[in-house]
Short mmCIF file of C-alpha atoms in Angstrom, two decimals:
data_model
loop_
_atom_site.label_atom_id
_atom_site.label_comp_id
_atom_site.label_asym_id
_atom_site.label_seq_id
_atom_site.Cartn_x
_atom_site.Cartn_y
_atom_site.Cartn_z
CA UNK Q 1 0.08 -0.14 -0.06
CA UNK Q 2 1.39 3.41 -0.73
CA UNK Q 3 1.76 6.18 1.83
CA UNK Q 4 1.71 9.69 0.66
CA UNK Q 5 3.02 11.19 4.07
CA UNK Q 6 3.60 10.58 7.79
CA UNK Q 7 0.73 12.94 8.75
CA UNK Q 8 -1.60 10.65 6.44
CA UNK Q 9 -0.26 7.44 7.99
CA UNK Q 10 -0.70 8.23 11.59
CA UNK Q 11 -3.89 10.13 11.23
CA UNK Q 12 -6.03 8.08 9.18
CA UNK Q 13 -4.59 4.54 9.87
CA UNK Q 14 -2.88 3.40 6.66
CA UNK Q 15 -0.78 0.91 8.51
CA UNK Q 16 -4.20 -1.06 9.10
CA UNK Q 17 -7.05 -1.04 11.45
CA UNK Q 18 -8.99 -3.67 13.70
CA UNK Q 19 -12.44 -4.07 14.87
CA UNK Q 20 -13.91 -5.68 18.02
CA UNK Q 21 -17.18 -5.76 19.80
CA UNK Q 22 -16.48 -8.68 22.17
CA UNK Q 23 -14.98 -8.71 25.73
CA UNK Q 24 -13.26 -11.78 24.75
CA UNK Q 25 -11.06 -9.84 22.29
CA UNK Q 26 -7.90 -8.12 22.91
CA UNK Q 27 -6.88 -5.90 20.08
CA UNK Q 28 -2.66 -5.84 20.08
CA UNK Q 29 -0.86 -3.51 17.68
CA UNK Q 30 1.49 -5.23 15.32
CA UNK Q 31 5.28 -5.19 16.00
CA UNK Q 32 6.71 -1.81 15.60
CA UNK Q 33 3.29 -0.22 15.37
CA UNK Q 34 1.02 1.16 18.23
CA UNK Q 35 -2.86 1.75 18.08
CA UNK Q 36 -2.66 5.48 17.50
CA UNK Q 37 -6.53 6.04 17.72
CA UNK Q 38 -9.55 4.39 18.88
CA UNK Q 39 -13.04 5.04 17.46
CA UNK Q 40 -16.01 4.22 19.66
CA UNK Q 41 -19.09 3.18 17.72
CA UNK Q 42 -21.63 3.20 20.51
CA UNK Q 43 -21.34 4.12 24.21
CA UNK Q 44 -18.24 1.71 25.25
CA UNK Q 45 -16.39 0.88 28.36
CA UNK Q 46 -12.76 -0.71 27.99
CA UNK Q 47 -11.61 -3.42 30.45
CA UNK Q 48 -7.77 -2.89 29.59
CA UNK Q 49 -6.33 0.06 27.78
CA UNK Q 50 -2.27 -0.37 27.79
CA UNK Q 51 -0.28 2.63 27.04
CA UNK Q 52 3.20 2.59 25.16
CA UNK Q 53 4.24 5.18 27.76
CA UNK Q 54 2.04 5.38 31.01
CA UNK Q 55 3.58 8.69 31.46
CA UNK Q 56 2.32 10.49 28.17
CA UNK Q 57 -0.92 8.51 27.24
CA UNK Q 58 -3.78 7.42 29.69
CA UNK Q 59 -4.23 3.80 30.74
CA UNK Q 60 -6.84 1.96 32.73
CA UNK Q 61 -5.66 2.33 36.06
CA UNK Q 62 -2.81 4.53 35.52
CA UNK Q 63 -2.93 8.47 34.79
CA UNK Q 64 -0.67 10.11 32.14
CA UNK Q 65 0.35 13.86 32.55
CA UNK Q 66 -0.01 13.70 36.68
CA UNK Q 67 3.60 14.49 37.93
CA UNK Q 68 4.68 17.63 36.31
CA UNK Q 69 8.42 18.16 36.18
CA UNK Q 70 8.81 17.35 39.81
CA UNK Q 71 7.24 17.39 43.15
CA UNK Q 72 7.34 18.35 46.95
CA UNK Q 73 5.40 17.58 49.91
CA UNK Q 74 4.16 20.38 52.15
CA UNK Q 75 5.35 20.56 55.51
CA UNK Q 76 2.62 22.58 57.57
CA UNK Q 77 -0.56 23.81 56.76
CA UNK Q 78 -0.70 27.41 54.85
CA UNK Q 79 -3.49 29.76 55.40
CA UNK Q 80 -3.99 32.44 53.02
CA UNK Q 81 -0.21 32.92 52.56
CA UNK Q 82 2.33 33.48 50.09
CA UNK Q 83 5.44 31.37 51.61
CA UNK Q 84 5.21 27.52 51.51
CA UNK Q 85 7.55 25.16 53.60
CA UNK Q 86 8.49 21.73 52.07
CA UNK Q 87 9.82 18.42 53.62
CA UNK Q 88 12.40 18.84 51.01
CA UNK Q 89 15.10 21.12 50.18
CA UNK Q 90 14.73 23.62 47.49
CA UNK Q 91 17.52 22.37 45.61
CA UNK Q 92 16.47 19.08 44.85
CA UNK Q 93 18.23 15.67 44.75
CA UNK Q 94 20.49 16.52 41.37
CA UNK Q 95 17.59 14.86 39.09
CA UNK Q 96 16.66 18.29 37.30
CA UNK Q 97 14.42 18.83 40.54
CA UNK Q 98 15.66 22.02 42.06
CA UNK Q 99 12.95 24.63 42.35
CA UNK Q 100 13.47 28.04 40.35
CA UNK Q 101 12.17 31.38 40.25
CA UNK Q 102 9.43 31.31 37.71
CA UNK Q 103 8.37 27.64 37.99
CA UNK Q 104 4.45 27.09 38.23
CA UNK Q 105 2.98 25.29 41.44
CA UNK Q 106 0.38 23.11 41.29
CA UNK Q 107 -1.80 20.84 43.48
CA UNK Q 108 -0.94 17.43 42.10
CA UNK Q 109 -4.34 15.64 42.83
CA UNK Q 110 -6.62 18.55 40.76
CA UNK Q 111 -3.91 20.01 38.60
CA UNK Q 112 -5.17 23.50 39.78
CA UNK Q 113 -2.61 26.05 39.54
CA UNK Q 114 -1.53 27.73 42.97
CA UNK Q 115 0.95 30.75 41.51
CA UNK Q 116 4.35 31.23 40.44
CA UNK Q 117 7.62 30.69 42.73
CA UNK Q 118 8.63 34.50 43.34
CA UNK Q 119 11.59 33.67 45.70
CA UNK Q 120 13.66 30.71 47.20
CA UNK Q 121 14.48 31.16 51.11
CA UNK Q 122 12.51 34.36 51.04
CA UNK Q 123 13.58 35.25 54.69
CA UNK Q 124 17.24 33.93 54.52
CA UNK Q 125 16.32 31.28 57.35
CA UNK Q 126 14.95 27.85 55.68
CA UNK Q 127 16.21 26.47 52.36
CA UNK Q 128 12.89 24.48 51.86
CA UNK Q 129 10.73 27.50 51.89
CA UNK Q 130 9.27 29.47 48.85
CA UNK Q 131 7.33 32.41 47.97
CA UNK Q 132 4.66 32.39 45.75
CA UNK Q 133 2.64 34.62 43.77
CA UNK Q 134 -0.65 34.35 44.94
CA UNK Q 135 -2.18 34.04 48.75
CA UNK Q 136 -3.17 30.41 48.90
CA UNK Q 137 -4.44 27.92 51.44
CA UNK Q 138 -2.60 24.38 51.13
CA UNK Q 139 -3.00 21.55 53.65
CA UNK Q 140 -0.15 19.94 55.47
CA UNK Q 141 1.16 16.91 53.93
CA UNK Q 142 -0.23 17.14 50.37
CA UNK Q 143 1.85 16.74 47.12
CA UNK Q 144 2.57 19.65 45.06
CA UNK Q 145 3.87 19.79 41.37
CA UNK Q 146 6.04 22.17 39.63
CA UNK Q 147 6.03 22.78 35.89
CA UNK Q 148 8.90 25.31 34.52
CA UNK Q 149 7.28 27.41 31.48
CA UNK Q 150 9.65 27.46 28.50
CA UNK Q 151 11.56 24.13 29.24
CA UNK Q 152 11.31 20.95 27.28
CA UNK Q 153 9.30 18.49 29.49
CA UNK Q 154 7.04 15.55 28.25
CA UNK Q 155 5.24 15.89 31.96
CA UNK Q 156 2.01 17.70 32.19
CA UNK Q 157 0.05 17.83 35.57
CA UNK Q 158 -3.73 16.97 36.60
CA UNK Q 159 -3.95 13.66 34.45
CA UNK Q 160 -6.22 11.21 35.70
CA UNK Q 161 -6.46 7.52 35.52
CA UNK Q 162 -9.28 6.06 33.08
CA UNK Q 163 -11.48 4.03 35.25
CA UNK Q 164 -12.89 0.38 33.81
CA UNK Q 165 -16.30 1.98 34.40
CA UNK Q 166 -15.72 4.93 32.25
CA UNK Q 167 -18.03 5.16 29.29
CA UNK Q 168 -16.83 6.75 25.89
CA UNK Q 169 -19.63 8.19 24.21
CA UNK Q 170 -20.61 6.89 20.61
CA UNK Q 171 -18.62 8.21 17.66
CA UNK Q 172 -15.75 9.68 20.13
CA UNK Q 173 -12.12 9.09 18.82
CA UNK Q 174 -9.44 9.16 21.25
CA UNK Q 175 -5.81 9.77 20.09
CA UNK Q 176 -2.67 8.15 21.72
CA UNK Q 177 -0.24 5.51 21.48
CA UNK Q 178 -1.35 2.00 22.94
CA UNK Q 179 -0.17 -1.40 23.01
CA UNK Q 180 -3.55 -3.06 23.70
CA UNK Q 181 -7.09 -2.51 24.34
CA UNK Q 182 -9.74 -4.80 25.40
CA UNK Q 183 -13.77 -4.06 25.98
CA UNK Q 184 -15.21 -4.89 29.29
CA UNK Q 185 -18.60 -6.24 27.61
CA UNK Q 186 -20.13 -7.53 24.65
CA UNK Q 187 -21.17 -4.81 21.96
CA UNK Q 188 -23.37 -6.60 19.43
CA UNK Q 189 -24.27 -3.24 17.59
CA UNK Q 190 -21.66 -1.46 18.74
CA UNK Q 191 -17.76 -2.04 19.67
CA UNK Q 192 -14.55 -0.17 18.50
CA UNK Q 193 -12.38 0.17 15.65
CA UNK Q 194 -8.51 0.72 16.42
CA UNK Q 195 -5.87 2.47 13.89
CA UNK Q 196 -2.73 1.37 13.58
CA UNK Q 197 0.30 3.99 13.13
CA UNK Q 198 4.12 4.42 13.95
#
């Protein structure tokens, strides 16, 4: 089969496709390929969805884009304040996890933006403390996620795992890179079509 461009092949399944409407079937991508799109032919739930990279693409039971660049755990509740203290040092562990002025700070569990880091150790007495751009109320012991605007990083924040009870509506197409997918029930008049790509 001829291939006009990579974009067309990836976007429209010129590497083939597969159909399933029974829970006994698992569609697995051919070697060197991935499932790049799944079209739902009726309201459908999945029992398995296995990503090529679970950090980038959601799976059943695993969240993608949920950890950001790095995380910290809050040490002591903050109430309507612009200073936050963490269990960990601002300097990090040497794995590109050092806090820098300008980093964006998010609540890991919800993906809500809290503010931007404006200063490290603002009072000069605690290397685990930062100042942020917005007054916030933050509970003790929660995990906060940092993103660095303008930097190349493949981790977003706020992503959640897909639950097996999630119903994908008829006509929906999701895009990603998955190894395999299976249905959680038999769908005699519906099902899915999986499209393969590089």
